[in-house]
PDB file of C-alpha atoms in Angstrom:
ATOM      1  CA  LEU A 255      15.547 -55.776 133.902  1.00 61.00           C
ATOM      2  CA  ALA A 256      13.599 -58.690 135.210  1.00 69.00           C
ATOM      3  CA  LYS A 257      15.709 -61.832 135.426  1.00 83.00           C
ATOM      4  CA  THR A 258      14.139 -65.037 134.093  1.00 90.00           C
ATOM      5  CA  THR A 259      14.727 -68.593 134.938  1.00 93.00           C
ATOM      6  CA  GLN A 260      13.595 -71.546 132.729  1.00 95.00           C
ATOM      7  CA  PRO A 261      14.637 -75.219 132.427  1.00 96.00           C
ATOM      8  CA  ILE A 262      17.719 -75.841 130.349  1.00 95.00           C
ATOM      9  CA  SER A 263      16.180 -78.670 128.414  1.00 97.00           C
ATOM     10  CA  MET A 264      13.041 -80.854 128.066  1.00 97.00           C
ATOM     11  CA  ASP A 265      12.164 -83.953 126.113  1.00 97.00           C
ATOM     12  CA  SER A 266       8.663 -84.845 124.913  1.00 97.00           C
ATOM     13  CA  TYR A 267       7.068 -87.428 122.661  1.00 97.00           C
ATOM     14  CA  GLU A 268       5.288 -86.443 119.498  1.00 97.00           C
ATOM     15  CA  GLY A 269       1.629 -85.640 120.030  1.00 97.00           C
ATOM     16  CA  GLN A 270       1.997 -84.692 123.601  1.00 97.00           C
ATOM     17  CA  GLU A 271       1.256 -81.196 125.124  1.00 97.00           C
ATOM     18  CA  VAL A 272       4.365 -79.527 126.347  1.00 98.00           C
ATOM     19  CA  ASN A 273       4.506 -76.892 129.093  1.00 98.00           C
ATOM     20  CA  ILE A 274       7.574 -74.773 129.645  1.00 97.00           C
ATOM     21  CA  THR A 275       7.577 -72.607 132.777  1.00 96.00           C
ATOM     22  CA  CYS A 276       9.511 -69.417 133.204  1.00 95.00           C
ATOM     23  CA  SER A 277      10.118 -67.745 136.579  1.00 95.00           C
ATOM     24  CA  HIS A 278      10.394 -63.958 136.783  1.00 92.00           C
ATOM     25  CA  ASN A 279      10.063 -63.006 140.429  1.00 92.00           C
ATOM     26  CA  ASN A 280      11.005 -59.311 140.017  1.00 89.00           C
ATOM     27  CA  ILE A 281       8.691 -58.569 137.085  1.00 90.00           C
ATOM     28  CA  ALA A 282       7.678 -54.843 137.007  1.00 87.00           C
ATOM     29  CA  THR A 283       4.158 -53.506 136.660  1.00 87.00           C
ATOM     30  CA  ASN A 284       4.703 -52.283 133.074  1.00 82.00           C
ATOM     31  CA  ASP A 285       6.529 -55.487 131.946  1.00 86.00           C
ATOM     32  CA  TYR A 286       5.164 -57.836 129.265  1.00 88.00           C
ATOM     33  CA  ILE A 287       6.100 -61.499 128.928  1.00 91.00           C
ATOM     34  CA  THR A 288       7.268 -62.559 125.426  1.00 91.00           C
ATOM     35  CA  TRP A 289       8.329 -65.982 124.112  1.00 95.00           C
ATOM     36  CA  TYR A 290      10.491 -66.655 121.111  1.00 95.00           C
ATOM     37  CA  GLN A 291      11.409 -69.899 119.236  1.00 97.00           C
ATOM     38  CA  GLN A 292      14.771 -70.450 117.626  1.00 96.00           C
ATOM     39  CA  PHE A 293      15.729 -73.285 115.296  1.00 95.00           C
ATOM     40  CA  PRO A 294      19.406 -74.060 114.726  1.00 92.00           C
ATOM     41  CA  SER A 295      21.218 -71.511 112.548  1.00 91.00           C
ATOM     42  CA  GLN A 296      18.158 -69.295 112.314  1.00 94.00           C
ATOM     43  CA  GLY A 297      17.043 -66.151 114.054  1.00 94.00           C
ATOM     44  CA  PRO A 298      14.552 -66.254 116.908  1.00 94.00           C
ATOM     45  CA  ARG A 299      10.925 -66.006 115.899  1.00 95.00           C
ATOM     46  CA  PHE A 300       8.139 -64.419 117.956  1.00 93.00           C
ATOM     47  CA  ILE A 301       5.569 -66.921 119.372  1.00 95.00           C
ATOM     48  CA  ILE A 302       3.365 -65.202 121.832  1.00 95.00           C
ATOM     49  CA  GLN A 303       3.160 -62.255 124.215  1.00 92.00           C
ATOM     50  CA  GLY A 304       0.995 -61.524 127.264  1.00 93.00           C
ATOM     51  CA  TYR A 305       0.502 -59.363 130.275  1.00 92.00           C
ATOM     52  CA  LYS A 306      -1.852 -61.339 132.469  1.00 91.00           C
ATOM     53  CA  THR A 307      -4.251 -64.329 132.504  1.00 90.00           C
ATOM     54  CA  LYS A 308      -4.228 -66.384 129.389  1.00 95.00           C
ATOM     55  CA  VAL A 309      -3.366 -65.629 125.795  1.00 95.00           C
ATOM     56  CA  THR A 310      -3.879 -68.027 122.901  1.00 95.00           C
ATOM     57  CA  ASN A 311      -2.921 -67.895 119.274  1.00 95.00           C
ATOM     58  CA  GLU A 312      -2.722 -70.447 116.434  1.00 94.00           C
ATOM     59  CA  VAL A 313       0.713 -71.659 117.671  1.00 92.00           C
ATOM     60  CA  ALA A 314       0.596 -71.692 121.496  1.00 97.00           C
ATOM     61  CA  SER A 315      -1.007 -70.589 124.759  1.00 97.00           C
ATOM     62  CA  LEU A 316       0.478 -68.496 127.477  1.00 98.00           C
ATOM     63  CA  PHE A 317      -0.704 -68.771 131.027  1.00 97.00           C
ATOM     64  CA  ILE A 318       0.127 -66.069 133.514  1.00 97.00           C
ATOM     65  CA  PRO A 319      -1.015 -66.282 137.157  1.00 96.00           C
ATOM     66  CA  ALA A 320      -2.361 -63.301 139.072  1.00 95.00           C
ATOM     67  CA  ASP A 321       0.972 -62.504 140.761  1.00 95.00           C
ATOM     68  CA  ARG A 322       2.739 -62.613 137.356  1.00 95.00           C
ATOM     69  CA  LYS A 323       5.903 -64.034 138.952  1.00 95.00           C
ATOM     70  CA  SER A 324       5.880 -66.911 136.449  1.00 95.00           C
ATOM     71  CA  SER A 325       4.430 -67.907 133.111  1.00 96.00           C
ATOM     72  CA  THR A 326       3.882 -71.143 131.236  1.00 97.00           C
ATOM     73  CA  LEU A 327       4.188 -71.561 127.496  1.00 98.00           C
ATOM     74  CA  SER A 328       1.907 -74.450 126.335  1.00 98.00           C
ATOM     75  CA  LEU A 329       2.489 -76.123 122.970  1.00 97.00           C
ATOM     76  CA  PRO A 330      -0.357 -78.448 122.091  1.00 94.00           C
ATOM     77  CA  ARG A 331       0.405 -81.778 120.433  1.00 94.00           C
ATOM     78  CA  VAL A 332       4.007 -81.233 119.520  1.00 97.00           C
ATOM     79  CA  SER A 333       5.611 -82.623 116.386  1.00 96.00           C
ATOM     80  CA  LEU A 334       9.236 -83.176 115.430  1.00 97.00           C
ATOM     81  CA  SER A 335       9.300 -79.699 113.877  1.00 96.00           C
ATOM     82  CA  ASP A 336       8.791 -78.136 117.247  1.00 97.00           C
ATOM     83  CA  THR A 337      12.265 -79.219 118.338  1.00 97.00           C
ATOM     84  CA  ALA A 338      13.914 -75.877 119.038  1.00 97.00           C
ATOM     85  CA  VAL A 339      15.167 -73.508 121.802  1.00 97.00           C
ATOM     86  CA  TYR A 340      12.400 -71.462 123.449  1.00 97.00           C
ATOM     87  CA  TYR A 341      13.284 -68.107 125.146  1.00 95.00           C
ATOM     88  CA  CYS A 342      11.169 -66.337 127.760  1.00 93.00           C
ATOM     89  CA  LEU A 343      11.737 -62.620 127.904  1.00 89.00           C
ATOM     90  CA  VAL A 344      10.351 -60.004 130.317  1.00 87.00           C
ATOM     91  CA  GLY A 345      10.455 -56.310 129.555  1.00 80.00           C
ATOM     92  CA  TYR A 346       8.566 -53.107 129.086  1.00 68.00           C
ATOM     93  CA  SER A 347       6.839 -53.002 125.751  1.00 56.00           C
ATOM     94  CA  GLY A 348       6.380 -49.255 125.443  1.00 54.00           C
ATOM     95  CA  GLY A 349       9.113 -47.792 123.282  1.00 53.00           C
ATOM     96  CA  TYR A 350      12.578 -49.219 123.284  1.00 57.00           C
ATOM     97  CA  GLN A 351      13.227 -52.149 125.539  1.00 60.00           C
ATOM     98  CA  LYS A 352      16.585 -53.810 126.222  1.00 65.00           C
ATOM     99  CA  VAL A 353      15.847 -57.367 126.611  1.00 71.00           C
ATOM    100  CA  THR A 354      18.057 -60.242 127.727  1.00 74.00           C
ATOM    101  CA  PHE A 355      17.958 -63.548 125.933  1.00 80.00           C
ATOM    102  CA  GLY A 356      19.054 -66.210 128.415  1.00 80.00           C
ATOM    103  CA  THR A 357      20.082 -69.651 127.300  1.00 83.00           C
ATOM    104  CA  GLY A 358      16.494 -70.653 126.790  1.00 93.00           C
ATOM    105  CA  THR A 359      14.922 -74.140 127.046  1.00 97.00           C
ATOM    106  CA  LYS A 360      16.011 -76.669 124.496  1.00 97.00           C
ATOM    107  CA  LEU A 361      12.995 -78.807 123.609  1.00 98.00           C
ATOM    108  CA  GLN A 362      13.690 -82.074 121.993  1.00 98.00           C
ATOM    109  CA  VAL A 363      10.618 -83.887 120.500  1.00 97.00           C
ATOM    110  CA  ILE A 364      10.992 -87.597 120.277  1.00 96.00           C
ATOM    111  CA  PRO A 365       9.225 -89.794 117.681  1.00 94.00           C
TER     112      PRO A 365
ATOM    113  CA  ASP B 254       7.957 -59.380 100.893  1.00 58.00           C
ATOM    114  CA  GLY B 255       8.593 -57.574 104.193  1.00 67.00           C
ATOM    115  CA  GLY B 256      11.434 -58.566 106.457  1.00 93.00           C
ATOM    116  CA  ILE B 257      15.015 -58.308 107.487  1.00 96.00           C
ATOM    117  CA  THR B 258      17.799 -59.280 105.149  1.00 96.00           C
ATOM    118  CA  GLN B 259      21.306 -60.088 106.402  1.00 97.00           C
ATOM    119  CA  SER B 260      24.209 -60.669 104.139  1.00 96.00           C
ATOM    120  CA  PRO B 261      26.364 -62.537 103.578  1.00 96.00           C
ATOM    121  CA  LYS B 262      25.234 -65.814 105.091  1.00 96.00           C
ATOM    122  CA  TYR B 263      28.782 -66.971 105.660  1.00 96.00           C
ATOM    123  CA  LEU B 264      31.789 -64.753 106.126  1.00 95.00           C
ATOM    124  CA  PHE B 265      35.464 -65.467 106.757  1.00 92.00           C
ATOM    125  CA  ARG B 266      37.897 -63.000 108.327  1.00 90.00           C
ATOM    126  CA  LYS B 267      41.664 -63.024 108.066  1.00 89.00           C
ATOM    127  CA  GLU B 268      43.886 -61.972 110.969  1.00 85.00           C
ATOM    128  CA  GLY B 269      43.953 -58.163 111.390  1.00 87.00           C
ATOM    129  CA  GLN B 270      41.085 -57.581 108.907  1.00 92.00           C
ATOM    130  CA  ASN B 271      37.896 -55.565 109.460  1.00 95.00           C
ATOM    131  CA  VAL B 272      34.711 -57.059 108.018  1.00 96.00           C
ATOM    132  CA  THR B 273      31.243 -55.603 107.612  1.00 97.00           C
ATOM    133  CA  LEU B 274      27.971 -57.428 108.042  1.00 98.00           C
ATOM    134  CA  SER B 275      24.947 -56.028 106.275  1.00 98.00           C
ATOM    135  CA  CYS B 276      21.469 -55.675 107.713  1.00 98.00           C
ATOM    136  CA  GLU B 277      18.579 -54.157 105.804  1.00 98.00           C
ATOM    137  CA  GLN B 278      14.879 -53.967 106.802  1.00 97.00           C
ATOM    138  CA  ASN B 279      11.770 -52.855 104.906  1.00 96.00           C
ATOM    139  CA  LEU B 280       9.360 -53.073 107.852  1.00 93.00           C
ATOM    140  CA  ASN B 281       9.623 -49.342 108.496  1.00 93.00           C
ATOM    141  CA  HIS B 282      10.830 -50.114 112.085  1.00 91.00           C
ATOM    142  CA  ASP B 283      12.424 -47.406 114.185  1.00 90.00           C
ATOM    143  CA  ALA B 284      14.793 -49.647 116.263  1.00 90.00           C
ATOM    144  CA  MET B 285      17.461 -52.027 115.094  1.00 92.00           C
ATOM    145  CA  TYR B 286      19.673 -54.382 117.041  1.00 93.00           C
ATOM    146  CA  TRP B 287      22.790 -56.540 116.644  1.00 96.00           C
ATOM    147  CA  TYR B 288      23.294 -59.685 118.710  1.00 95.00           C
ATOM    148  CA  ARG B 289      26.036 -62.247 118.895  1.00 96.00           C
ATOM    149  CA  GLN B 290      25.341 -65.925 119.582  1.00 96.00           C
ATOM    150  CA  ASP B 291      27.990 -68.491 120.490  1.00 95.00           C
ATOM    151  CA  PRO B 292      27.316 -72.168 120.341  1.00 90.00           C
ATOM    152  CA  GLY B 293      24.876 -73.378 122.891  1.00 87.00           C
ATOM    153  CA  GLN B 294      24.404 -69.895 124.257  1.00 90.00           C
ATOM    154  CA  GLY B 295      21.748 -67.260 124.248  1.00 90.00           C
ATOM    155  CA  LEU B 296      21.919 -63.970 122.344  1.00 91.00           C
ATOM    156  CA  ARG B 297      24.081 -61.093 123.615  1.00 92.00           C
ATOM    157  CA  LEU B 298      23.407 -57.514 122.586  1.00 91.00           C
ATOM    158  CA  ILE B 299      26.254 -55.780 120.764  1.00 95.00           C
ATOM    159  CA  TYR B 300      24.686 -52.427 119.710  1.00 94.00           C
ATOM    160  CA  TYR B 301      21.246 -50.992 119.195  1.00 91.00           C
ATOM    161  CA  SER B 302      19.855 -47.983 117.465  1.00 92.00           C
ATOM    162  CA  GLN B 303      16.454 -46.264 118.238  1.00 88.00           C
ATOM    163  CA  ILE B 304      16.655 -43.679 115.509  1.00 90.00           C
ATOM    164  CA  VAL B 305      18.718 -42.640 112.496  1.00 93.00           C
ATOM    165  CA  ASN B 306      22.199 -41.229 113.340  1.00 95.00           C
ATOM    166  CA  ASP B 307      22.032 -42.525 116.881  1.00 93.00           C
ATOM    167  CA  PHE B 308      23.114 -45.776 118.440  1.00 93.00           C
ATOM    168  CA  GLN B 309      24.036 -47.160 121.795  1.00 92.00           C
ATOM    169  CA  LYS B 310      26.434 -49.838 123.091  1.00 93.00           C
ATOM    170  CA  GLY B 311      25.044 -53.012 124.300  1.00 91.00           C
ATOM    171  CA  ASP B 312      26.625 -55.545 126.631  1.00 90.00           C
ATOM    172  CA  ILE B 313      29.523 -56.605 124.414  1.00 95.00           C
ATOM    173  CA  ALA B 314      30.382 -53.585 122.125  1.00 96.00           C
ATOM    174  CA  GLU B 315      34.127 -53.842 122.367  1.00 96.00           C
ATOM    175  CA  GLY B 316      35.668 -54.665 118.967  1.00 96.00           C
ATOM    176  CA  TYR B 317      32.591 -53.762 117.066  1.00 97.00           C
ATOM    177  CA  SER B 318      31.294 -50.549 115.323  1.00 98.00           C
ATOM    178  CA  VAL B 319      27.971 -49.641 113.750  1.00 98.00           C
ATOM    179  CA  SER B 320      26.439 -46.821 111.774  1.00 97.00           C
ATOM    180  CA  ARG B 321      22.774 -45.824 111.227  1.00 97.00           C
ATOM    181  CA  GLU B 322      22.705 -43.431 108.243  1.00 97.00           C
ATOM    182  CA  LYS B 323      19.366 -44.714 106.956  1.00 96.00           C
ATOM    183  CA  LYS B 324      16.302 -45.989 108.778  1.00 96.00           C
ATOM    184  CA  GLU B 325      16.440 -49.191 106.698  1.00 97.00           C
ATOM    185  CA  SER B 326      20.120 -50.055 107.221  1.00 98.00           C
ATOM    186  CA  PHE B 327      22.270 -50.883 110.255  1.00 98.00           C
ATOM    187  CA  PRO B 328      25.656 -52.381 109.222  1.00 98.00           C
ATOM    188  CA  LEU B 329      27.945 -53.988 111.770  1.00 98.00           C
ATOM    189  CA  THR B 330      31.737 -53.802 111.429  1.00 98.00           C
ATOM    190  CA  VAL B 331      33.800 -56.445 113.201  1.00 96.00           C
ATOM    191  CA  THR B 332      37.129 -54.813 113.713  1.00 95.00           C
ATOM    192  CA  SER B 333      40.597 -56.339 114.168  1.00 91.00           C
ATOM    193  CA  ALA B 334      40.275 -55.458 117.867  1.00 90.00           C
ATOM    194  CA  GLN B 335      37.709 -58.180 118.249  1.00 91.00           C
ATOM    195  CA  LYS B 336      40.025 -61.094 119.032  1.00 89.00           C
ATOM    196  CA  ASN B 337      37.422 -63.825 119.128  1.00 92.00           C
ATOM    197  CA  PRO B 338      34.947 -62.914 116.383  1.00 94.00           C
ATOM    198  CA  THR B 339      33.847 -66.443 115.479  1.00 95.00           C
ATOM    199  CA  ALA B 340      30.104 -66.559 116.124  1.00 96.00           C
ATOM    200  CA  PHE B 341      26.583 -66.339 114.705  1.00 97.00           C
ATOM    201  CA  TYR B 342      25.453 -62.710 114.288  1.00 98.00           C
ATOM    202  CA  LEU B 343      21.859 -61.746 114.278  1.00 97.00           C
ATOM    203  CA  CYS B 344      20.259 -58.491 113.304  1.00 97.00           C
ATOM    204  CA  ALA B 345      16.755 -57.576 114.571  1.00 93.00           C
ATOM    205  CA  SER B 346      14.292 -54.609 114.295  1.00 93.00           C
ATOM    206  CA  SER B 347      11.236 -53.527 116.201  1.00 89.00           C
ATOM    207  CA  SER B 348       8.603 -50.849 116.077  1.00 83.00           C
ATOM    208  CA  PHE B 349       7.759 -48.568 118.926  1.00 70.00           C
ATOM    209  CA  LEU B 350       4.120 -48.227 117.815  1.00 64.00           C
ATOM    210  CA  GLY B 351       1.472 -50.127 119.823  1.00 57.00           C
ATOM    211  CA  PRO B 352       1.867 -52.034 123.080  1.00 55.00           C
ATOM    212  CA  GLN B 353       4.046 -54.694 121.629  1.00 64.00           C
ATOM    213  CA  ASN B 354       7.717 -54.256 121.061  1.00 75.00           C
ATOM    214  CA  ILE B 355       8.357 -57.505 119.234  1.00 86.00           C
ATOM    215  CA  GLN B 356      11.753 -57.990 117.637  1.00 89.00           C
ATOM    216  CA  TYR B 357      11.913 -59.429 114.151  1.00 92.00           C
ATOM    217  CA  PHE B 358      15.126 -61.206 113.237  1.00 95.00           C
ATOM    218  CA  GLY B 359      17.088 -61.790 110.098  1.00 96.00           C
ATOM    219  CA  ALA B 360      18.555 -65.217 109.049  1.00 95.00           C
ATOM    220  CA  GLY B 361      21.899 -64.409 110.537  1.00 97.00           C
ATOM    221  CA  THR B 362      25.517 -64.288 109.361  1.00 97.00           C
ATOM    222  CA  ARG B 363      28.053 -66.951 110.491  1.00 97.00           C
ATOM    223  CA  LEU B 364      31.516 -65.434 110.818  1.00 96.00           C
ATOM    224  CA  SER B 365      34.654 -67.575 111.041  1.00 94.00           C
ATOM    225  CA  VAL B 366      38.256 -66.712 111.320  1.00 89.00           C
ATOM    226  CA  LEU B 367      40.708 -68.106 108.714  1.00 83.00           C
TER     227      LEU B 367
END
């Protein structure tokens, strides 16, 4: 399983763009990168998934460089409701995958 | 309304008691998972099941048991052997179809010891 490293916490003001970087130096060829968001006392929620280059959906963008040893989750113009813990996971997406949720990055959005 | 339903939302266990947490999904997913989350920590895998009548231990299975008699259901029993059961328990499911193996989570059950 690829080990991931991400900052423990980040603060941002409302309206700013937030970038959370995840390092995964031993990512395997078949591994995908997936990000989840978790609010207090709720289950994690899928945000975005990618394999290479850039992926964008209505919530976020995911940037993955050519060597795939890191990835950056970008949240445009955050609001107070984006205050949550964000988890970066790396694993094979074909069939069952045992993934490891680390401690994630706690994002605090400040008014 | 498709999704994962966990019940109860709050549960209290007395000393020496076994308690069972319910998890039901109507997403027609093959795989189901149980995680434990302690305050300020990430999720740790307790058990997972890829198919009916089959399940595997995760990283912290001691003191827990599961069954998978139906595709839709994956109950977790916290036995009296689990000496520190107070935590937030999350159930998830995923489908093997397609390139994505995204896990969908329930709302969780918070277990406390009386």
